[in-house]
Amino acid sequence: MIIATTGSLQAGPNAPIVYRGNYSDIFPLMREDGYHGVELHIRDSREIDRGKLDEALKRNQLTLTSIGTGAAYGLWHWNIGDHDPEIRKRAVECLRNHMITASPHHSLIILGSMQGRFCDAGSHEEFIYNIEESLYQLDQLAEQYDVTIGYEIMNHYESDFLFRIQDGVHFMETHDFHRIGLHIDTVHMNIDECDLGNAIRKAGSWIYHVHIADNDRFYPGHGHMNFREVLQGLKDIGYDGALALETFYRPESRVCAQKSLQYLNFVLEEVYGKNQE
Ligand code: LER
Ligand code: MN
């Protein structure tokens, strides 16, 4: 299990991302604040100098656990469920470019907002048909680039399809993907799950990635999310992926980063005992 923080070259003040700025500036801060992993939120991977990124990761001994992709939906509406085949093609191509960035690190590509909404397709049925077709394409690409994809289970205000973990499990079990699993997020779970630990235990090895934030999207420890239940569930299924902090950067980036790590380590120690890792 690795705790990852989040970083982005550019992000608005309400985006749930901890560090903002050039990688060469923010990676040393992440490392100094105690992190070994980073989830980068990238709007278009073609804007990244991949050689420089790899070098900065290595220099700061950071693992690129995952790539967040939602900005491309917010900015350009690229999504894999859309009625317009050109938009679906752009979404798949955008995700393929992220896979090239992720490939040397075998990182996970997040499929959250880029799933699209029912209103982006002509009908519910068309939406589901489109995302199935796009997911099979993405699954093949993920195999080619040796990465994985996390289909994010998002709450019913932000998603129309698969907003409970058990629905995600059913979807995965009735398809034949090799590189796609579920990505869960404690903020979304707080809205649509009735039992945090059991939702995780029932999903078992379908859980590929975890976003961590308190119920109010602040750093863990700020609100009332029961992280003991979440981490106990992850322990019970033998989860060994990342816990990526998708939190607001309030009151200030490094304070939030330090408080997050301190609180998570405290709960991890309670759940796993002193010699966890
Ligand atoms: C994306 O990972 C997500 O969880 C969104 O709800 C945040 O904007
Ligand atoms: Mn999330």
PDB file of N, CA, C and O in Angstrom, residues 51-113:
ATOM      1  N   GLY A  51      10.126  12.883 -20.864  1.00  0.00           N
ATOM      2  CA  GLY A  51      11.505  12.616 -20.427  1.00  0.00           C
ATOM      3  C   GLY A  51      11.799  13.369 -19.130  1.00  0.00           C
ATOM      4  O   GLY A  51      12.344  12.805 -18.170  1.00  0.00           O
ATOM      5  N   LYS A  52      11.409  14.645 -19.110  1.00  0.00           N
ATOM      6  CA  LYS A  52      11.653  15.471 -17.913  1.00  0.00           C
ATOM      7  C   LYS A  52      10.848  14.965 -16.723  1.00  0.00           C
ATOM      8  O   LYS A  52      11.300  14.998 -15.589  1.00  0.00           O
ATOM      9  N   LEU A  53       9.610  14.530 -17.002  1.00  0.00           N
ATOM     10  CA  LEU A  53       8.763  13.994 -15.929  1.00  0.00           C
ATOM     11  C   LEU A  53       9.429  12.761 -15.308  1.00  0.00           C
ATOM     12  O   LEU A  53       9.560  12.668 -14.074  1.00  0.00           O
ATOM     13  N   ASP A  54       9.871  11.839 -16.163  1.00  0.00           N
ATOM     14  CA  ASP A  54      10.474  10.602 -15.649  1.00  0.00           C
ATOM     15  C   ASP A  54      11.720  10.915 -14.811  1.00  0.00           C
ATOM     16  O   ASP A  54      11.944  10.321 -13.758  1.00  0.00           O
ATOM     17  N   GLU A  55      12.472  11.879 -15.321  1.00  0.00           N
ATOM     18  CA  GLU A  55      13.701  12.254 -14.612  1.00  0.00           C
ATOM     19  C   GLU A  55      13.373  12.889 -13.245  1.00  0.00           C
ATOM     20  O   GLU A  55      14.007  12.560 -12.230  1.00  0.00           O
ATOM     21  N   ALA A  56      12.349  13.755 -13.209  1.00  0.00           N
ATOM     22  CA  ALA A  56      11.970  14.413 -11.941  1.00  0.00           C
ATOM     23  C   ALA A  56      11.414  13.395 -10.945  1.00  0.00           C
ATOM     24  O   ALA A  56      11.650  13.498  -9.739  1.00  0.00           O
ATOM     25  N   LEU A  57      10.680  12.405 -11.450  1.00  0.00           N
ATOM     26  CA  LEU A  57      10.155  11.355 -10.555  1.00  0.00           C
ATOM     27  C   LEU A  57      11.320  10.602  -9.929  1.00  0.00           C
ATOM     28  O   LEU A  57      11.358  10.373  -8.710  1.00  0.00           O
ATOM     29  N   LYS A  58      12.282  10.241 -10.784  1.00  0.00           N
ATOM     30  CA  LYS A  58      13.426   9.453 -10.329  1.00  0.00           C
ATOM     31  C   LYS A  58      14.265  10.243  -9.321  1.00  0.00           C
ATOM     32  O   LYS A  58      14.637   9.731  -8.261  1.00  0.00           O
ATOM     33  N   ARG A  59      14.512  11.496  -9.671  1.00  0.00           N
ATOM     34  CA  ARG A  59      15.348  12.347  -8.802  1.00  0.00           C
ATOM     35  C   ARG A  59      14.731  12.483  -7.410  1.00  0.00           C
ATOM     36  O   ARG A  59      15.420  12.539  -6.410  1.00  0.00           O
ATOM     37  N   ASN A  60      13.399  12.524  -7.365  1.00  0.00           N
ATOM     38  CA  ASN A  60      12.726  12.723  -6.066  1.00  0.00           C
ATOM     39  C   ASN A  60      12.212  11.427  -5.464  1.00  0.00           C
ATOM     40  O   ASN A  60      11.457  11.448  -4.484  1.00  0.00           O
ATOM     41  N   GLN A  61      12.604  10.311  -6.074  1.00  0.00           N
ATOM     42  CA  GLN A  61      12.222   8.969  -5.595  1.00  0.00           C
ATOM     43  C   GLN A  61      10.714   8.853  -5.375  1.00  0.00           C
ATOM     44  O   GLN A  61      10.258   8.406  -4.329  1.00  0.00           O
ATOM     45  N   LEU A  62       9.969   9.314  -6.390  1.00  0.00           N
ATOM     46  CA  LEU A  62       8.506   9.246  -6.334  1.00  0.00           C
ATOM     47  C   LEU A  62       7.995   8.239  -7.364  1.00  0.00           C
ATOM     48  O   LEU A  62       8.521   8.165  -8.480  1.00  0.00           O
ATOM     49  N   THR A  63       6.962   7.495  -6.973  1.00  0.00           N
ATOM     50  CA  THR A  63       6.303   6.571  -7.900  1.00  0.00           C
ATOM     51  C   THR A  63       5.073   7.260  -8.477  1.00  0.00           C
ATOM     52  O   THR A  63       4.283   7.840  -7.726  1.00  0.00           O
ATOM     53  N   LEU A  64       4.923   7.184  -9.797  1.00  0.00           N
ATOM     54  CA  LEU A  64       3.702   7.717 -10.426  1.00  0.00           C
ATOM     55  C   LEU A  64       2.630   6.623 -10.310  1.00  0.00           C
ATOM     56  O   LEU A  64       2.612   5.670 -11.080  1.00  0.00           O
ATOM     57  N   THR A  65       1.769   6.759  -9.297  1.00  0.00           N
ATOM     58  CA  THR A  65       0.788   5.690  -9.058  1.00  0.00           C
ATOM     59  C   THR A  65      -0.347   5.732 -10.075  1.00  0.00           C
ATOM     60  O   THR A  65      -0.870   4.690 -10.469  1.00  0.00           O
ATOM     61  N   SER A  66      -0.734   6.949 -10.511  1.00  0.00           N
ATOM     62  CA  SER A  66      -1.985   7.094 -11.255  1.00  0.00           C
ATOM     63  C   SER A  66      -2.053   8.437 -11.972  1.00  0.00           C
ATOM     64  O   SER A  66      -1.357   9.382 -11.589  1.00  0.00           O
ATOM     65  N   ILE A  67      -2.917   8.484 -12.977  1.00  0.00           N
ATOM     66  CA  ILE A  67      -3.142   9.742 -13.705  1.00  0.00           C
ATOM     67  C   ILE A  67      -4.631  10.076 -13.648  1.00  0.00           C
ATOM     68  O   ILE A  67      -5.480   9.261 -14.027  1.00  0.00           O
ATOM     69  N   GLY A  68      -4.947  11.260 -13.147  1.00  0.00           N
ATOM     70  CA  GLY A  68      -6.326  11.759 -13.106  1.00  0.00           C
ATOM     71  C   GLY A  68      -6.625  12.472 -14.423  1.00  0.00           C
ATOM     72  O   GLY A  68      -5.783  13.217 -14.935  1.00  0.00           O
ATOM     73  N   THR A  69      -7.818  12.244 -14.976  1.00  0.00           N
ATOM     74  CA  THR A  69      -8.077  12.642 -16.364  1.00  0.00           C
ATOM     75  C   THR A  69      -9.281  13.576 -16.542  1.00  0.00           C
ATOM     76  O   THR A  69      -9.592  13.969 -17.663  1.00  0.00           O
ATOM     77  N   GLY A  70      -9.975  13.895 -15.444  1.00  0.00           N
ATOM     78  CA  GLY A  70     -11.274  14.581 -15.536  1.00  0.00           C
ATOM     79  C   GLY A  70     -11.242  15.960 -16.175  1.00  0.00           C
ATOM     80  O   GLY A  70     -12.265  16.424 -16.698  1.00  0.00           O
ATOM     81  N   ALA A  71     -10.076  16.633 -16.172  1.00  0.00           N
ATOM     82  CA  ALA A  71     -10.021  18.002 -16.717  1.00  0.00           C
ATOM     83  C   ALA A  71     -10.459  18.033 -18.178  1.00  0.00           C
ATOM     84  O   ALA A  71     -11.064  19.014 -18.627  1.00  0.00           O
ATOM     85  N   ALA A  72     -10.170  16.988 -18.934  1.00  0.00           N
ATOM     86  CA  ALA A  72     -10.522  16.973 -20.370  1.00  0.00           C
ATOM     87  C   ALA A  72     -12.034  16.963 -20.580  1.00  0.00           C
ATOM     88  O   ALA A  72     -12.521  17.401 -21.625  1.00  0.00           O
ATOM     89  N   TYR A  73     -12.773  16.481 -19.587  1.00  0.00           N
ATOM     90  CA  TYR A  73     -14.241  16.540 -19.688  1.00  0.00           C
ATOM     91  C   TYR A  73     -14.700  17.963 -19.368  1.00  0.00           C
ATOM     92  O   TYR A  73     -15.497  18.548 -20.099  1.00  0.00           O
ATOM     93  N   GLY A  74     -14.162  18.529 -18.297  1.00  0.00           N
ATOM     94  CA  GLY A  74     -14.535  19.890 -17.908  1.00  0.00           C
ATOM     95  C   GLY A  74     -14.199  20.910 -18.992  1.00  0.00           C
ATOM     96  O   GLY A  74     -14.998  21.801 -19.285  1.00  0.00           O
ATOM     97  N   LEU A  75     -13.025  20.767 -19.605  1.00  0.00           N
ATOM     98  CA  LEU A  75     -12.570  21.774 -20.567  1.00  0.00           C
ATOM     99  C   LEU A  75     -13.132  21.564 -21.969  1.00  0.00           C
ATOM    100  O   LEU A  75     -13.533  22.509 -22.634  1.00  0.00           O
ATOM    101  N   TRP A  76     -13.125  20.298 -22.432  1.00  0.00           N
ATOM    102  CA  TRP A  76     -13.451  20.034 -23.842  1.00  0.00           C
ATOM    103  C   TRP A  76     -14.620  19.064 -24.016  1.00  0.00           C
ATOM    104  O   TRP A  76     -14.982  18.714 -25.113  1.00  0.00           O
ATOM    105  N   HIS A  77     -15.134  18.586 -22.892  1.00  0.00           N
ATOM    106  CA  HIS A  77     -16.274  17.665 -22.909  1.00  0.00           C
ATOM    107  C   HIS A  77     -15.950  16.296 -23.529  1.00  0.00           C
ATOM    108  O   HIS A  77     -16.849  15.559 -23.952  1.00  0.00           O
ATOM    109  N   TRP A  78     -14.674  15.940 -23.600  1.00  0.00           N
ATOM    110  CA  TRP A  78     -14.318  14.636 -24.161  1.00  0.00           C
ATOM    111  C   TRP A  78     -14.823  13.551 -23.214  1.00  0.00           C
ATOM    112  O   TRP A  78     -14.523  13.567 -22.013  1.00  0.00           O
ATOM    113  N   ASN A  79     -15.601  12.620 -23.742  1.00  0.00           N
ATOM    114  CA  ASN A  79     -16.115  11.519 -22.915  1.00  0.00           C
ATOM    115  C   ASN A  79     -16.392  10.310 -23.785  1.00  0.00           C
ATOM    116  O   ASN A  79     -16.624  10.442 -24.992  1.00  0.00           O
ATOM    117  N   ILE A  80     -16.374   9.148 -23.137  1.00  0.00           N
ATOM    118  CA  ILE A  80     -16.460   7.888 -23.905  1.00  0.00           C
ATOM    119  C   ILE A  80     -17.890   7.402 -24.119  1.00  0.00           C
ATOM    120  O   ILE A  80     -18.102   6.354 -24.726  1.00  0.00           O
ATOM    121  N   GLY A  81     -18.888   8.181 -23.618  1.00  0.00           N
ATOM    122  CA  GLY A  81     -20.280   7.740 -23.792  1.00  0.00           C
ATOM    123  C   GLY A  81     -21.042   8.602 -24.789  1.00  0.00           C
ATOM    124  O   GLY A  81     -22.213   8.354 -25.061  1.00  0.00           O
ATOM    125  N   ASP A  82     -20.354   9.603 -25.333  1.00  0.00           N
ATOM    126  CA  ASP A  82     -21.042  10.644 -26.112  1.00  0.00           C
ATOM    127  C   ASP A  82     -21.743  10.104 -27.366  1.00  0.00           C
ATOM    128  O   ASP A  82     -21.338   9.103 -27.959  1.00  0.00           O
ATOM    129  N   HIS A  83     -22.783  10.823 -27.769  1.00  0.00           N
ATOM    130  CA  HIS A  83     -23.524  10.500 -28.988  1.00  0.00           C
ATOM    131  C   HIS A  83     -22.631  10.700 -30.223  1.00  0.00           C
ATOM    132  O   HIS A  83     -22.742   9.969 -31.213  1.00  0.00           O
ATOM    133  N   ASP A  84     -21.735  11.680 -30.156  1.00  0.00           N
ATOM    134  CA  ASP A  84     -20.903  12.047 -31.304  1.00  0.00           C
ATOM    135  C   ASP A  84     -19.650  11.154 -31.347  1.00  0.00           C
ATOM    136  O   ASP A  84     -18.807  11.222 -30.452  1.00  0.00           O
ATOM    137  N   PRO A  85     -19.505  10.370 -32.410  1.00  0.00           N
ATOM    138  CA  PRO A  85     -18.343   9.460 -32.485  1.00  0.00           C
ATOM    139  C   PRO A  85     -17.008  10.201 -32.457  1.00  0.00           C
ATOM    140  O   PRO A  85     -16.006   9.665 -31.973  1.00  0.00           O
ATOM    141  N   GLU A  86     -16.997  11.459 -32.948  1.00  0.00           N
ATOM    142  CA  GLU A  86     -15.750  12.242 -32.955  1.00  0.00           C
ATOM    143  C   GLU A  86     -15.324  12.564 -31.518  1.00  0.00           C
ATOM    144  O   GLU A  86     -14.138  12.513 -31.186  1.00  0.00           O
ATOM    145  N   ILE A  87     -16.294  12.862 -30.655  1.00  0.00           N
ATOM    146  CA  ILE A  87     -15.962  13.155 -29.242  1.00  0.00           C
ATOM    147  C   ILE A  87     -15.459  11.885 -28.554  1.00  0.00           C
ATOM    148  O   ILE A  87     -14.483  11.906 -27.802  1.00  0.00           O
ATOM    149  N   ARG A  88     -16.115  10.764 -28.837  1.00  0.00           N
ATOM    150  CA  ARG A  88     -15.653   9.489 -28.229  1.00  0.00           C
ATOM    151  C   ARG A  88     -14.228   9.175 -28.689  1.00  0.00           C
ATOM    152  O   ARG A  88     -13.399   8.730 -27.899  1.00  0.00           O
ATOM    153  N   LYS A  89     -13.975   9.443 -29.969  1.00  0.00           N
ATOM    154  CA  LYS A  89     -12.639   9.166 -30.515  1.00  0.00           C
ATOM    155  C   LYS A  89     -11.591  10.046 -29.818  1.00  0.00           C
ATOM    156  O   LYS A  89     -10.513   9.579 -29.470  1.00  0.00           O
ATOM    157  N   ARG A  90     -11.935  11.315 -29.615  1.00  0.00           N
ATOM    158  CA  ARG A  90     -10.992  12.225 -28.925  1.00  0.00           C
ATOM    159  C   ARG A  90     -10.745  11.774 -27.491  1.00  0.00           C
ATOM    160  O   ARG A  90      -9.643  11.876 -26.975  1.00  0.00           O
ATOM    161  N   ALA A  91     -11.806  11.282 -26.838  1.00  0.00           N
ATOM    162  CA  ALA A  91     -11.662  10.815 -25.448  1.00  0.00           C
ATOM    163  C   ALA A  91     -10.730   9.604 -25.398  1.00  0.00           C
ATOM    164  O   ALA A  91      -9.816   9.556 -24.564  1.00  0.00           O
ATOM    165  N   VAL A  92     -10.942   8.663 -26.299  1.00  0.00           N
ATOM    166  CA  VAL A  92     -10.102   7.457 -26.301  1.00  0.00           C
ATOM    167  C   VAL A  92      -8.659   7.838 -26.622  1.00  0.00           C
ATOM    168  O   VAL A  92      -7.713   7.353 -25.993  1.00  0.00           O
ATOM    169  N   GLU A  93      -8.478   8.756 -27.572  1.00  0.00           N
ATOM    170  CA  GLU A  93      -7.127   9.191 -27.952  1.00  0.00           C
ATOM    171  C   GLU A  93      -6.445   9.925 -26.779  1.00  0.00           C
ATOM    172  O   GLU A  93      -5.252   9.732 -26.525  1.00  0.00           O
ATOM    173  N   CYS A  94      -7.223  10.729 -26.058  1.00  0.00           N
ATOM    174  CA  CYS A  94      -6.683  11.442 -24.889  1.00  0.00           C
ATOM    175  C   CYS A  94      -6.222  10.421 -23.839  1.00  0.00           C
ATOM    176  O   CYS A  94      -5.127  10.541 -23.272  1.00  0.00           O
ATOM    177  N   LEU A  95      -7.039   9.404 -23.620  1.00  0.00           N
ATOM    178  CA  LEU A  95      -6.685   8.378 -22.627  1.00  0.00           C
ATOM    179  C   LEU A  95      -5.491   7.560 -23.116  1.00  0.00           C
ATOM    180  O   LEU A  95      -4.626   7.162 -22.326  1.00  0.00           O
ATOM    181  N   ARG A  96      -5.401   7.336 -24.438  1.00  0.00           N
ATOM    182  CA  ARG A  96      -4.238   6.613 -24.990  1.00  0.00           C
ATOM    183  C   ARG A  96      -2.957   7.426 -24.732  1.00  0.00           C
ATOM    184  O   ARG A  96      -1.921   6.879 -24.372  1.00  0.00           O
ATOM    185  N   ASN A  97      -3.046   8.738 -24.902  1.00  0.00           N
ATOM    186  CA  ASN A  97      -1.859   9.576 -24.637  1.00  0.00           C
ATOM    187  C   ASN A  97      -1.450   9.510 -23.160  1.00  0.00           C
ATOM    188  O   ASN A  97      -0.261   9.514 -22.841  1.00  0.00           O
ATOM    189  N   HIS A  98      -2.431   9.442 -22.273  1.00  0.00           N
ATOM    190  CA  HIS A  98      -2.086   9.271 -20.850  1.00  0.00           C
ATOM    191  C   HIS A  98      -1.412   7.907 -20.627  1.00  0.00           C
ATOM    192  O   HIS A  98      -0.521   7.781 -19.793  1.00  0.00           O
ATOM    193  N   MET A  99      -1.859   6.907 -21.373  1.00  0.00           N
ATOM    194  CA  MET A  99      -1.253   5.566 -21.219  1.00  0.00           C
ATOM    195  C   MET A  99       0.220   5.597 -21.617  1.00  0.00           C
ATOM    196  O   MET A  99       1.048   4.916 -21.014  1.00  0.00           O
ATOM    197  N   ILE A 100       0.552   6.411 -22.641  1.00  0.00           N
ATOM    198  CA  ILE A 100       1.968   6.520 -23.054  1.00  0.00           C
ATOM    199  C   ILE A 100       2.777   7.126 -21.898  1.00  0.00           C
ATOM    200  O   ILE A 100       3.872   6.673 -21.586  1.00  0.00           O
ATOM    201  N   THR A 101       2.205   8.144 -21.230  1.00  0.00           N
ATOM    202  CA  THR A 101       2.890   8.751 -20.075  1.00  0.00           C
ATOM    203  C   THR A 101       3.047   7.731 -18.945  1.00  0.00           C
ATOM    204  O   THR A 101       4.085   7.660 -18.284  1.00  0.00           O
ATOM    205  N   ALA A 102       2.001   6.943 -18.746  1.00  0.00           N
ATOM    206  CA  ALA A 102       1.976   6.001 -17.611  1.00  0.00           C
ATOM    207  C   ALA A 102       2.805   4.745 -17.862  1.00  0.00           C
ATOM    208  O   ALA A 102       3.261   4.095 -16.912  1.00  0.00           O
ATOM    209  N   SER A 103       2.994   4.412 -19.148  1.00  0.00           N
ATOM    210  CA  SER A 103       3.551   3.104 -19.504  1.00  0.00           C
ATOM    211  C   SER A 103       4.859   2.726 -18.789  1.00  0.00           C
ATOM    212  O   SER A 103       4.942   1.635 -18.222  1.00  0.00           O
ATOM    213  N   PRO A 104       5.880   3.607 -18.770  1.00  0.00           N
ATOM    214  CA  PRO A 104       7.129   3.179 -18.101  1.00  0.00           C
ATOM    215  C   PRO A 104       6.943   2.889 -16.614  1.00  0.00           C
ATOM    216  O   PRO A 104       7.756   2.192 -16.013  1.00  0.00           O
ATOM    217  N   HIS A 105       5.861   3.421 -16.030  1.00  0.00           N
ATOM    218  CA  HIS A 105       5.640   3.277 -14.581  1.00  0.00           C
ATOM    219  C   HIS A 105       4.511   2.282 -14.272  1.00  0.00           C
ATOM    220  O   HIS A 105       4.241   2.009 -13.111  1.00  0.00           O
ATOM    221  N   HIS A 106       3.853   1.784 -15.335  1.00  0.00           N
ATOM    222  CA  HIS A 106       2.708   0.859 -15.187  1.00  0.00           C
ATOM    223  C   HIS A 106       1.640   1.450 -14.256  1.00  0.00           C
ATOM    224  O   HIS A 106       1.054   0.748 -13.440  1.00  0.00           O
ATOM    225  N   SER A 107       1.439   2.750 -14.398  1.00  0.00           N
ATOM    226  CA  SER A 107       0.474   3.437 -13.524  1.00  0.00           C
ATOM    227  C   SER A 107      -0.955   3.150 -13.971  1.00  0.00           C
ATOM    228  O   SER A 107      -1.197   2.653 -15.070  1.00  0.00           O
ATOM    229  N   LEU A 108      -1.875   3.536 -13.110  1.00  0.00           N
ATOM    230  CA  LEU A 108      -3.302   3.361 -13.399  1.00  0.00           C
ATOM    231  C   LEU A 108      -3.860   4.656 -14.008  1.00  0.00           C
ATOM    232  O   LEU A 108      -3.527   5.752 -13.563  1.00  0.00           O
ATOM    233  N   ILE A 109      -4.709   4.489 -15.017  1.00  0.00           N
ATOM    234  CA  ILE A 109      -5.383   5.633 -15.643  1.00  0.00           C
ATOM    235  C   ILE A 109      -6.795   5.696 -15.063  1.00  0.00           C
ATOM    236  O   ILE A 109      -7.544   4.706 -15.126  1.00  0.00           O
ATOM    237  N   ILE A 110      -7.149   6.867 -14.552  1.00  0.00           N
ATOM    238  CA  ILE A 110      -8.475   7.022 -13.942  1.00  0.00           C
ATOM    239  C   ILE A 110      -9.505   7.359 -15.008  1.00  0.00           C
ATOM    240  O   ILE A 110      -9.289   8.230 -15.852  1.00  0.00           O
ATOM    241  N   LEU A 111     -10.617   6.642 -14.957  1.00  0.00           N
ATOM    242  CA  LEU A 111     -11.739   6.982 -15.830  1.00  0.00           C
ATOM    243  C   LEU A 111     -12.884   7.420 -14.929  1.00  0.00           C
ATOM    244  O   LEU A 111     -13.627   6.592 -14.385  1.00  0.00           O
ATOM    245  N   GLY A 112     -12.950   8.739 -14.693  1.00  0.00           N
ATOM    246  CA  GLY A 112     -13.980   9.317 -13.818  1.00  0.00           C
ATOM    247  C   GLY A 112     -14.954  10.119 -14.662  1.00  0.00           C
ATOM    248  O   GLY A 112     -15.777   9.570 -15.391  1.00  0.00           O
ATOM    249  N   SER A 113     -14.802  11.441 -14.625  1.00  0.00           N
ATOM    250  CA  SER A 113     -15.729  12.306 -15.373  1.00  0.00           C
ATOM    251  C   SER A 113     -15.745  11.994 -16.862  1.00  0.00           C
ATOM    252  O   SER A 113     -16.756  12.237 -17.536  1.00  0.00           O
TER     253      SER A 113
END
